[in-house]
Coordinates of C-alpha atoms in Angstrom, one line a residue:
Chain A
M2 CA 115.5 50.9 -118.4
K3 CA 117.6 47.7 -118.4
G4 CA 116.2 44.3 -117.7
W5 CA 117.6 41.9 -115.2
R6 CA 119.6 40.0 -117.9
E7 CA 121.5 43.2 -118.9
L8 CA 122.7 44.4 -115.6
E9 CA 126.0 43.5 -113.9
I10 CA 125.5 40.7 -111.3
G11 CA 125.6 41.9 -107.7
A12 CA 125.0 45.5 -108.6
V13 CA 128.8 46.2 -109.0
T14 CA 129.0 49.4 -110.7
E15 CA 131.6 51.9 -112.1
A16 CA 133.3 53.7 -109.2
G17 CA 132.8 57.4 -108.1
S18 CA 129.3 57.5 -109.7
A19 CA 128.0 59.2 -106.7
D20 CA 129.6 62.6 -108.3
E21 CA 126.8 62.4 -110.9
Y22 CA 124.0 62.8 -108.3
N23 CA 122.8 66.1 -106.7
T24 CA 122.7 65.2 -103.1
G25 CA 123.2 68.8 -102.2
S26 CA 119.4 69.2 -102.5
W27 CA 119.0 67.7 -99.1
R28 CA 120.8 70.8 -97.5
A29 CA 118.7 72.8 -94.7
F30 CA 121.7 75.1 -93.9
R31 CA 124.2 76.3 -96.3
P32 CA 128.0 77.0 -95.4
R33 CA 129.4 80.3 -96.7
W34 CA 133.1 80.8 -97.1
I35 CA 134.5 83.9 -96.0
E36 CA 137.7 84.1 -97.7
E37 CA 139.5 87.2 -95.9
N38 CA 139.1 85.0 -92.6
C39 CA 140.6 81.9 -94.1
I40 CA 144.1 80.7 -93.2
Q41 CA 144.0 77.8 -95.6
C42 CA 144.5 75.2 -92.9
L43 CA 142.2 72.9 -94.9
F44 CA 140.6 71.4 -91.7
C45 CA 137.2 72.0 -93.5
W46 CA 138.6 69.7 -96.3
I47 CA 139.7 67.0 -93.8
Y48 CA 136.7 67.0 -91.8
C49 CA 134.1 67.2 -94.6
P50 CA 132.4 63.7 -94.6
D51 CA 131.5 64.2 -98.2
S52 CA 133.9 65.8 -100.7
A53 CA 132.2 69.2 -100.9
I54 CA 135.3 71.2 -100.4
T55 CA 137.3 71.8 -103.6
V56 CA 140.9 72.2 -103.5
K57 CA 143.2 73.3 -106.1
D58 CA 147.2 73.5 -105.8
G59 CA 146.8 73.2 -102.1
K60 CA 144.3 75.8 -101.5
R61 CA 140.7 75.6 -100.7
G62 CA 138.0 77.3 -103.2
E63 CA 134.3 77.4 -103.2
F64 CA 132.0 74.8 -101.8
D65 CA 130.7 72.0 -104.1
Y66 CA 126.8 72.9 -103.5
K67 CA 126.0 69.8 -105.5
H68 CA 127.3 67.4 -102.8
C69 CA 127.4 69.5 -99.6
K70 CA 124.6 68.6 -97.3
G71 CA 124.9 71.3 -94.8
C72 CA 126.0 69.2 -91.8
G73 CA 128.1 72.2 -90.7
I74 CA 131.1 70.2 -89.3
C75 CA 133.3 72.5 -91.4
A76 CA 131.9 75.6 -89.7
V77 CA 132.4 74.0 -86.3
E78 CA 136.1 72.9 -87.1
C79 CA 137.1 76.0 -88.7
P80 CA 139.6 77.9 -86.4
G81 CA 139.2 81.3 -88.6
K82 CA 141.5 84.1 -88.1
K83 CA 141.9 86.4 -84.8
G84 CA 138.4 84.9 -83.6
K85 CA 136.7 85.5 -86.8
K86 CA 135.3 82.2 -88.5
A87 CA 136.0 81.6 -92.3
I88 CA 132.7 79.4 -92.5
V89 CA 129.4 80.3 -91.2
M90 CA 126.2 78.6 -91.7
E91 CA 123.1 80.2 -93.0
E92 CA 119.7 78.9 -93.4
E93 CA 118.6 77.9 -97.0
G94 CA 115.8 80.0 -98.6
K95 CA 116.8 83.0 -96.6
Chain B
M82 CA 143.5 7.0 -103.5
G83 CA 144.0 9.2 -100.5
K84 CA 144.5 8.0 -96.8
V85 CA 141.9 6.5 -94.7
L86 CA 141.7 8.1 -91.2
A87 CA 139.5 8.1 -88.2
V88 CA 138.7 11.7 -87.4
T89 CA 136.0 14.0 -86.0
G90 CA 133.8 15.9 -88.4
N91 CA 135.6 19.1 -87.1
Q92 CA 139.0 17.6 -88.2
A93 CA 137.6 16.5 -91.6
I94 CA 136.6 20.0 -92.3
A95 CA 139.8 21.7 -91.0
E96 CA 141.6 19.2 -93.4
A97 CA 139.5 20.0 -96.3
M98 CA 140.2 23.7 -95.5
R99 CA 143.9 23.0 -95.4
Q100 CA 143.8 21.3 -98.8
I101 CA 141.8 24.2 -100.3
N102 CA 144.2 26.5 -98.9
P103 CA 141.9 29.8 -99.1
D104 CA 143.4 33.3 -99.4
V105 CA 141.6 34.6 -96.4
C106 CA 139.7 33.2 -93.5
A107 CA 137.9 35.4 -90.9
A108 CA 136.5 33.8 -87.8
Y109 CA 135.4 34.3 -84.3
P110 CA 136.6 30.8 -82.9
I111 CA 134.9 30.7 -79.5
T112 CA 131.9 28.8 -78.3
P113 CA 129.3 28.4 -80.0
S114 CA 131.8 27.9 -82.8
T115 CA 133.4 24.6 -83.0
E116 CA 137.2 23.6 -83.2
V117 CA 137.1 23.7 -87.0
M118 CA 138.8 27.2 -86.8
Q119 CA 140.9 26.6 -83.9
R120 CA 142.4 23.5 -85.9
F121 CA 142.7 25.7 -89.2
A122 CA 144.4 28.2 -87.2
S123 CA 147.1 25.8 -86.1
F124 CA 147.6 25.1 -89.8
V125 CA 148.0 28.8 -90.5
A126 CA 150.5 29.1 -87.4
N127 CA 152.6 26.1 -88.7
G128 CA 152.9 27.4 -92.3
K129 CA 150.7 24.6 -93.7
V130 CA 148.5 27.1 -95.6
D131 CA 149.2 30.5 -97.1
T132 CA 146.0 31.9 -95.6
E133 CA 145.4 35.2 -93.9
L134 CA 143.7 34.4 -90.8
V135 CA 141.8 37.4 -89.6
T136 CA 140.6 37.2 -86.0
V137 CA 137.7 39.5 -85.3
E138 CA 135.5 40.5 -82.5
S139 CA 132.1 38.9 -83.4
E140 CA 130.7 36.8 -86.2
H141 CA 128.9 39.7 -87.6
S142 CA 132.5 41.1 -88.2
A143 CA 133.9 37.8 -89.3
M144 CA 131.3 37.7 -92.2
S145 CA 132.1 41.5 -92.9
A146 CA 135.6 40.7 -93.2
C147 CA 134.8 37.7 -95.5
I148 CA 132.9 39.9 -97.7
G149 CA 135.6 42.5 -97.9
A150 CA 138.1 39.9 -98.7
S151 CA 136.1 38.3 -101.2
A152 CA 135.3 41.6 -103.2
A153 CA 139.0 42.2 -102.8
G154 CA 139.4 39.2 -105.0
G155 CA 140.3 36.4 -102.6
R156 CA 138.9 32.9 -102.2
V157 CA 137.5 33.1 -98.8
M158 CA 136.3 30.5 -96.3
T159 CA 134.9 30.6 -92.6
A160 CA 133.0 28.4 -90.3
T161 CA 130.3 28.9 -87.6
S162 CA 127.5 27.6 -85.6
S163 CA 124.3 28.3 -83.8
Q164 CA 124.2 32.1 -82.4
G165 CA 127.3 32.7 -84.5
L166 CA 125.3 32.1 -87.5
A167 CA 122.4 34.1 -86.1
L168 CA 124.8 37.2 -85.5
M169 CA 126.0 36.8 -89.2
W170 CA 122.6 37.0 -90.4
E171 CA 122.5 40.7 -91.6
M172 CA 125.8 40.0 -93.5
L173 CA 124.7 36.9 -95.1
H174 CA 122.4 38.8 -97.2
I175 CA 125.3 41.2 -98.1
A176 CA 127.5 38.4 -99.2
S177 CA 124.7 36.8 -101.5
G178 CA 123.4 40.1 -102.8
M179 CA 126.9 41.2 -103.8
R180 CA 127.4 37.7 -105.5
L181 CA 130.5 36.8 -103.5
P182 CA 131.4 33.2 -103.5
V183 CA 132.4 32.9 -99.7
V184 CA 132.2 29.2 -98.6
M185 CA 131.3 28.6 -94.9
T186 CA 130.9 25.4 -92.8
L187 CA 127.9 25.5 -90.7
V188 CA 128.2 23.0 -87.9
N189 CA 124.3 22.9 -87.0
R190 CA 123.5 23.5 -83.5
A191 CA 120.5 24.9 -81.6
L192 CA 119.7 28.5 -81.0
S193 CA 119.0 29.8 -77.7
A194 CA 117.0 30.4 -75.3
P195 CA 117.4 28.2 -73.2
I196 CA 121.0 28.1 -73.9
N197 CA 122.0 24.8 -75.8
I198 CA 124.7 24.2 -78.5
H199 CA 123.9 20.7 -79.4
G200 CA 122.8 19.2 -82.8
D201 CA 119.9 21.1 -84.2
H202 CA 119.0 22.6 -87.7
S203 CA 117.4 25.7 -86.3
D204 CA 120.4 28.0 -87.4
G205 CA 120.7 26.6 -91.0
M206 CA 117.0 26.7 -91.4
G207 CA 117.0 30.3 -90.1
A208 CA 119.5 31.2 -92.9
R209 CA 117.2 29.5 -95.5
D210 CA 116.2 32.8 -97.0
C211 CA 119.5 34.6 -97.2
G212 CA 120.4 33.6 -100.6
W213 CA 123.2 31.0 -99.7
I214 CA 123.4 27.6 -101.5
Q215 CA 123.1 25.1 -98.8
L216 CA 124.5 21.6 -99.0
W217 CA 123.7 19.2 -96.1
S218 CA 125.8 16.3 -95.1
E219 CA 125.1 13.0 -93.1
N220 CA 128.5 12.3 -92.0
A221 CA 132.1 13.6 -91.9
Q222 CA 132.9 12.1 -95.3
E223 CA 130.1 13.9 -97.0
A224 CA 130.8 17.0 -95.1
Y225 CA 134.4 16.9 -96.3
D226 CA 133.3 15.9 -100.0
N227 CA 130.6 18.7 -99.9
L228 CA 133.1 21.4 -98.8
I229 CA 135.4 20.7 -101.6
Q230 CA 132.6 20.7 -104.3
A231 CA 131.1 23.8 -102.6
I232 CA 134.1 25.9 -103.8
R233 CA 133.5 24.9 -107.4
I234 CA 129.9 25.3 -107.2
A235 CA 130.1 28.8 -105.4
E236 CA 132.7 30.2 -107.8
H237 CA 131.1 28.7 -111.1
D238 CA 130.4 31.5 -113.4
D239 CA 126.7 30.7 -113.8
V240 CA 126.5 30.9 -110.0
R241 CA 128.7 33.2 -108.2
L242 CA 126.8 32.8 -105.0
P243 CA 128.1 32.0 -101.3
A244 CA 127.5 28.5 -100.2
M245 CA 127.4 26.9 -96.7
V246 CA 127.9 23.3 -96.0
C247 CA 125.8 22.0 -93.1
L248 CA 126.8 18.8 -90.7
D249 CA 125.1 17.9 -87.4
G250 CA 126.8 19.4 -84.3
F251 CA 128.4 17.0 -81.9
I252 CA 126.8 13.9 -83.4
I253 CA 129.1 14.5 -86.6
S254 CA 131.3 17.4 -85.5
H255 CA 132.7 15.8 -82.4
S256 CA 132.4 12.2 -83.2
I257 CA 135.3 10.0 -84.5
E258 CA 134.6 8.0 -87.6
S259 CA 136.7 6.5 -90.4
M260 CA 136.8 8.4 -93.7
T261 CA 138.9 8.6 -96.9
F262 CA 140.7 11.9 -97.7
L263 CA 141.8 13.0 -101.1
P264 CA 145.5 13.7 -101.8
D265 CA 146.4 17.3 -101.5
E266 CA 147.2 17.7 -105.3
V267 CA 143.8 16.0 -106.3
V268 CA 142.2 18.6 -104.2
R269 CA 144.1 21.5 -105.4
D270 CA 143.7 20.5 -109.1
F271 CA 140.0 19.8 -108.6
I272 CA 139.2 23.4 -107.3
G273 CA 141.7 25.0 -109.5
E274 CA 142.4 28.7 -109.5
F275 CA 140.0 31.2 -108.1
R276 CA 139.0 33.9 -110.8
P277 CA 137.7 36.9 -109.2
K278 CA 135.0 39.0 -110.9
H279 CA 135.8 42.9 -110.6
P280 CA 138.3 42.5 -107.7
L281 CA 138.7 45.6 -105.6
L282 CA 142.4 45.2 -105.8
D283 CA 142.5 45.6 -109.6
V284 CA 143.1 49.2 -109.0
N285 CA 143.3 50.0 -112.7
N286 CA 139.8 49.2 -113.0
P287 CA 138.0 50.7 -110.1
V288 CA 134.4 49.6 -109.2
T289 CA 131.8 50.3 -106.6
Y290 CA 130.4 47.4 -104.4
G291 CA 127.2 47.9 -102.6
P292 CA 125.6 51.0 -104.0
L293 CA 122.4 52.4 -103.2
V294 CA 119.7 50.7 -105.6
L295 CA 116.2 52.2 -105.4
P296 CA 112.7 50.6 -106.4
D297 CA 113.5 51.2 -110.0
Y298 CA 116.3 48.5 -110.2
F299 CA 116.2 46.5 -106.9
M300 CA 114.0 43.6 -108.1
E301 CA 116.2 43.1 -111.3
F302 CA 119.2 42.3 -108.9
K303 CA 117.0 39.8 -106.9
R304 CA 115.5 38.2 -110.0
Q305 CA 119.5 37.6 -111.0
Q306 CA 119.9 35.9 -107.8
H307 CA 116.9 33.7 -108.2
E308 CA 118.5 32.7 -111.7
A309 CA 121.7 31.9 -110.2
M310 CA 120.0 29.8 -107.9
L311 CA 118.1 27.8 -110.6
K312 CA 121.4 27.4 -112.6
A313 CA 123.2 26.2 -109.3
K314 CA 121.2 23.0 -109.4
D315 CA 122.7 21.9 -112.7
V316 CA 126.2 23.0 -111.7
V317 CA 125.7 20.9 -108.3
L318 CA 125.3 17.9 -110.6
Q319 CA 128.1 18.8 -113.0
V320 CA 130.7 19.2 -110.1
A321 CA 129.3 16.0 -108.5
E322 CA 130.1 14.2 -111.7
E323 CA 133.7 15.5 -111.8
F324 CA 134.1 14.8 -108.1
E325 CA 133.2 11.1 -108.7
K326 CA 136.0 10.9 -111.0
V327 CA 138.5 11.8 -108.8
S328 CA 137.0 10.3 -105.7
G329 CA 135.0 7.3 -106.6
R330 CA 132.1 8.8 -104.6
S331 CA 128.8 9.5 -106.0
Y332 CA 126.7 12.5 -105.1
G333 CA 123.3 13.8 -106.4
L334 CA 120.7 16.5 -105.5
F335 CA 119.6 14.0 -102.7
E336 CA 120.0 10.4 -101.7
A337 CA 117.2 7.8 -102.6
Y338 CA 117.2 5.0 -100.3
R339 CA 115.2 1.8 -101.2
L340 CA 112.6 4.3 -102.6
D341 CA 111.9 2.7 -106.1
D342 CA 108.7 0.7 -104.9
A343 CA 108.1 2.4 -101.6
E344 CA 104.6 3.1 -100.5
L345 CA 105.8 4.8 -97.3
A346 CA 108.6 7.3 -97.4
I347 CA 110.6 9.1 -94.8
V348 CA 112.3 12.5 -95.7
V349 CA 115.2 13.6 -93.3
L350 CA 118.3 15.6 -93.4
N351 CA 121.9 14.6 -92.2
S352 CA 122.9 12.3 -89.4
A353 CA 119.5 11.0 -88.6
A354 CA 119.3 9.6 -92.1
G355 CA 121.8 7.1 -91.1
T356 CA 119.8 5.8 -88.2
C357 CA 116.6 5.8 -90.4
K358 CA 118.2 3.7 -93.1
D359 CA 119.1 1.0 -90.6
V360 CA 115.5 0.9 -89.6
V361 CA 114.2 1.0 -93.1
D362 CA 116.3 -2.1 -93.8
E363 CA 114.6 -3.9 -90.8
Y364 CA 111.3 -3.1 -92.0
R365 CA 112.1 -4.2 -95.6
D366 CA 113.2 -7.4 -94.2
R367 CA 109.6 -7.8 -92.7
G368 CA 108.2 -7.0 -96.1
V369 CA 107.1 -3.4 -95.5
K370 CA 107.7 -1.3 -98.5
V371 CA 109.4 1.8 -97.1
G372 CA 112.1 4.0 -98.4
L373 CA 114.0 7.3 -97.6
L374 CA 115.0 10.4 -99.2
K375 CA 117.8 12.3 -97.7
P376 CA 118.0 16.1 -99.3
R377 CA 121.7 17.1 -100.0
L378 CA 120.8 20.3 -101.9
F379 CA 118.4 22.3 -99.8
R380 CA 118.9 25.7 -101.2
P381 CA 118.1 25.8 -104.3
F382 CA 115.6 23.0 -103.5
P383 CA 115.1 20.6 -106.4
Y384 CA 111.3 20.3 -106.2
K385 CA 110.7 18.6 -109.5
E386 CA 113.3 15.9 -108.9
V387 CA 112.3 15.2 -105.4
A388 CA 108.6 15.0 -106.4
E389 CA 109.5 12.5 -108.9
A390 CA 111.6 10.4 -106.5
L391 CA 108.6 10.3 -104.1
S392 CA 105.9 9.9 -106.7
G393 CA 105.2 6.4 -105.8
A394 CA 104.8 7.0 -101.9
K395 CA 101.2 7.1 -100.7
V396 CA 102.3 8.4 -97.1
I397 CA 105.2 10.5 -96.4
G398 CA 106.7 11.3 -92.9
V399 CA 108.9 14.3 -92.9
L400 CA 111.5 14.7 -90.1
D401 CA 112.2 18.2 -89.2
R402 CA 115.0 18.9 -86.7
A403 CA 113.8 22.7 -86.6
E404 CA 110.7 24.3 -85.4
S405 CA 108.7 26.9 -87.1
F406 CA 106.6 27.8 -84.1
G407 CA 103.0 27.8 -85.4
G408 CA 103.8 26.4 -88.7
F409 CA 105.0 23.1 -90.2
G410 CA 108.8 22.4 -90.1
P411 CA 110.8 23.9 -92.9
M412 CA 111.7 20.5 -94.5
Y413 CA 107.8 19.6 -94.5
M414 CA 106.9 22.9 -96.4
E415 CA 109.4 21.9 -99.0
I416 CA 108.2 18.5 -99.6
A417 CA 104.5 19.7 -99.5
S418 CA 105.5 22.3 -102.1
A419 CA 107.2 19.7 -104.2
M420 CA 104.2 17.1 -104.0
M421 CA 101.7 19.7 -104.7
S422 CA 103.0 19.9 -108.3
N423 CA 103.3 16.4 -108.7
G424 CA 99.5 15.6 -108.6
T425 CA 100.0 12.1 -106.8
N426 CA 98.5 13.6 -103.6
P427 CA 100.2 11.6 -100.8
V428 CA 99.4 12.0 -97.1
M429 CA 102.0 13.9 -95.5
I430 CA 102.7 14.2 -91.9
D431 CA 105.6 16.3 -90.1
K432 CA 107.5 15.1 -86.9
I433 CA 109.7 17.4 -85.0
Y434 CA 112.6 15.5 -83.6
G435 CA 115.8 15.8 -82.0
L436 CA 115.8 19.6 -81.1
G437 CA 118.8 20.9 -78.9
G438 CA 120.6 17.4 -79.5
R439 CA 117.9 15.0 -78.2
D440 CA 118.9 11.8 -79.4
F441 CA 117.4 10.4 -82.3
M442 CA 117.2 6.5 -81.6
P443 CA 116.1 3.6 -84.1
E444 CA 113.1 3.3 -82.1
H445 CA 112.0 6.6 -83.0
A446 CA 112.4 5.9 -86.7
A447 CA 110.4 2.7 -86.0
Q448 CA 107.6 4.7 -84.4
L449 CA 107.5 7.0 -87.4
I450 CA 107.2 4.0 -89.8
D451 CA 104.4 2.3 -87.7
E452 CA 102.4 5.5 -87.9
L453 CA 103.0 5.9 -91.6
K454 CA 101.7 2.2 -92.0
E455 CA 98.9 3.0 -89.8
I456 CA 97.9 5.7 -92.0
L457 CA 98.2 3.7 -95.0
D458 CA 96.0 1.0 -93.5
T459 CA 93.2 3.1 -92.0
G460 CA 93.6 6.4 -94.1
K461 CA 93.2 8.4 -90.9
V462 CA 95.8 10.9 -89.7
K463 CA 96.0 11.9 -86.0
L464 CA 98.0 15.0 -86.1
Y465 CA 99.7 16.4 -89.3
K466 CA 102.5 18.0 -87.2
D467 CA 103.6 16.4 -84.0
Y468 CA 106.8 15.9 -82.0
L469 CA 108.7 12.8 -81.8
G470 CA 110.8 11.9 -78.8
V471 CA 109.3 14.4 -76.5
R472 CA 108.0 13.7 -72.9
E473 CA 104.4 14.5 -72.3

């Protein structure tokens, strides 16, 4: 480990280093994506307070469970299709 | 040389800020703030400076905006007083912990309750441990000179810490006295260009400010701050030497007044030092060996140098314009720490004076010197901590 003389002053660090940490381990509830009910509105991506919805070519893919903390905001905001949610929350460990 | 003008302390500070021409100022300019920012705002409105003035909804936000602007890469200044500084308290630690050289004027005023905004050092002393460099000023001239020097000190590569320049509320901030201003170009050349470290606006080199640092690394960052404070002492002297070349005015870590052969010594900050020096002269005329030490740099505190300057004193009276209820005043504690390592073992008493703008008159200084002399003659101390100028 580095001593105080070797560290950058003020704890200024490289940008985006939170990506390296597995903060998804805090999760008690796990969101499950049901693709057939998804209309690709990307509300989940907009509302996610982390960056746990992966998007490629304008379409969402699987959750980034390394960073998803299971807050459930995406499941609440998800409009789904014909009354059926595309995101549901399930207890971890079940 | 520059112009000699009769101005208030607030005008002197606003004028220094105009000459410094910071990139960003963020402030909440109502009571208990002084007219410093109001005057500076008129410079902004009249195009006399290039500063982006951010008017915010509280002093907490003012310091937050200063921190953001400084991390972005700007030279940043603000001013506050009293409750305003108290409300900034949380963010003061953020500025110093992120090593952002924000420079702030603190017009020292009392803290409520009861409500009082007159001259008192409780605000600045309350911020003693926030990691800011503190320069204290006896009068408008010193406040102006200290503010210009503070820019250089705070931004120095060995330091990179925020700095506050303190002057007494009302007694200096609102009183008119004659002082000498430096020409604009002299100030501009003296402070030079600000070179930010890791500016957030450098989008090609993105960085994170204020990350979570857990027990495995937190202490290392605090140790760095301590180191920067240790180095700041030398930088203060270097900058003072350069400042003397452009201004003709000499500054040190403190002012030692008739202290060389003094048996009795007074230690006092800011405006009351002026009153005390007059009374010291009167007692000197009567053959009493009394002198005075007026600290200029309070954080970092120059323990060794102060102890050396006071090494001949047998009895020391420390004046504190701030209370530490149930403890000695903050200045007394520093002087006691300094003298402990010195081995000369003087008798030291603490006098709390001038709270909430209570006038400190020459007779109060005389009362203190009489008591110091009595202690020298009898070896007896009535009270180690007492009030001066309070009604029984």
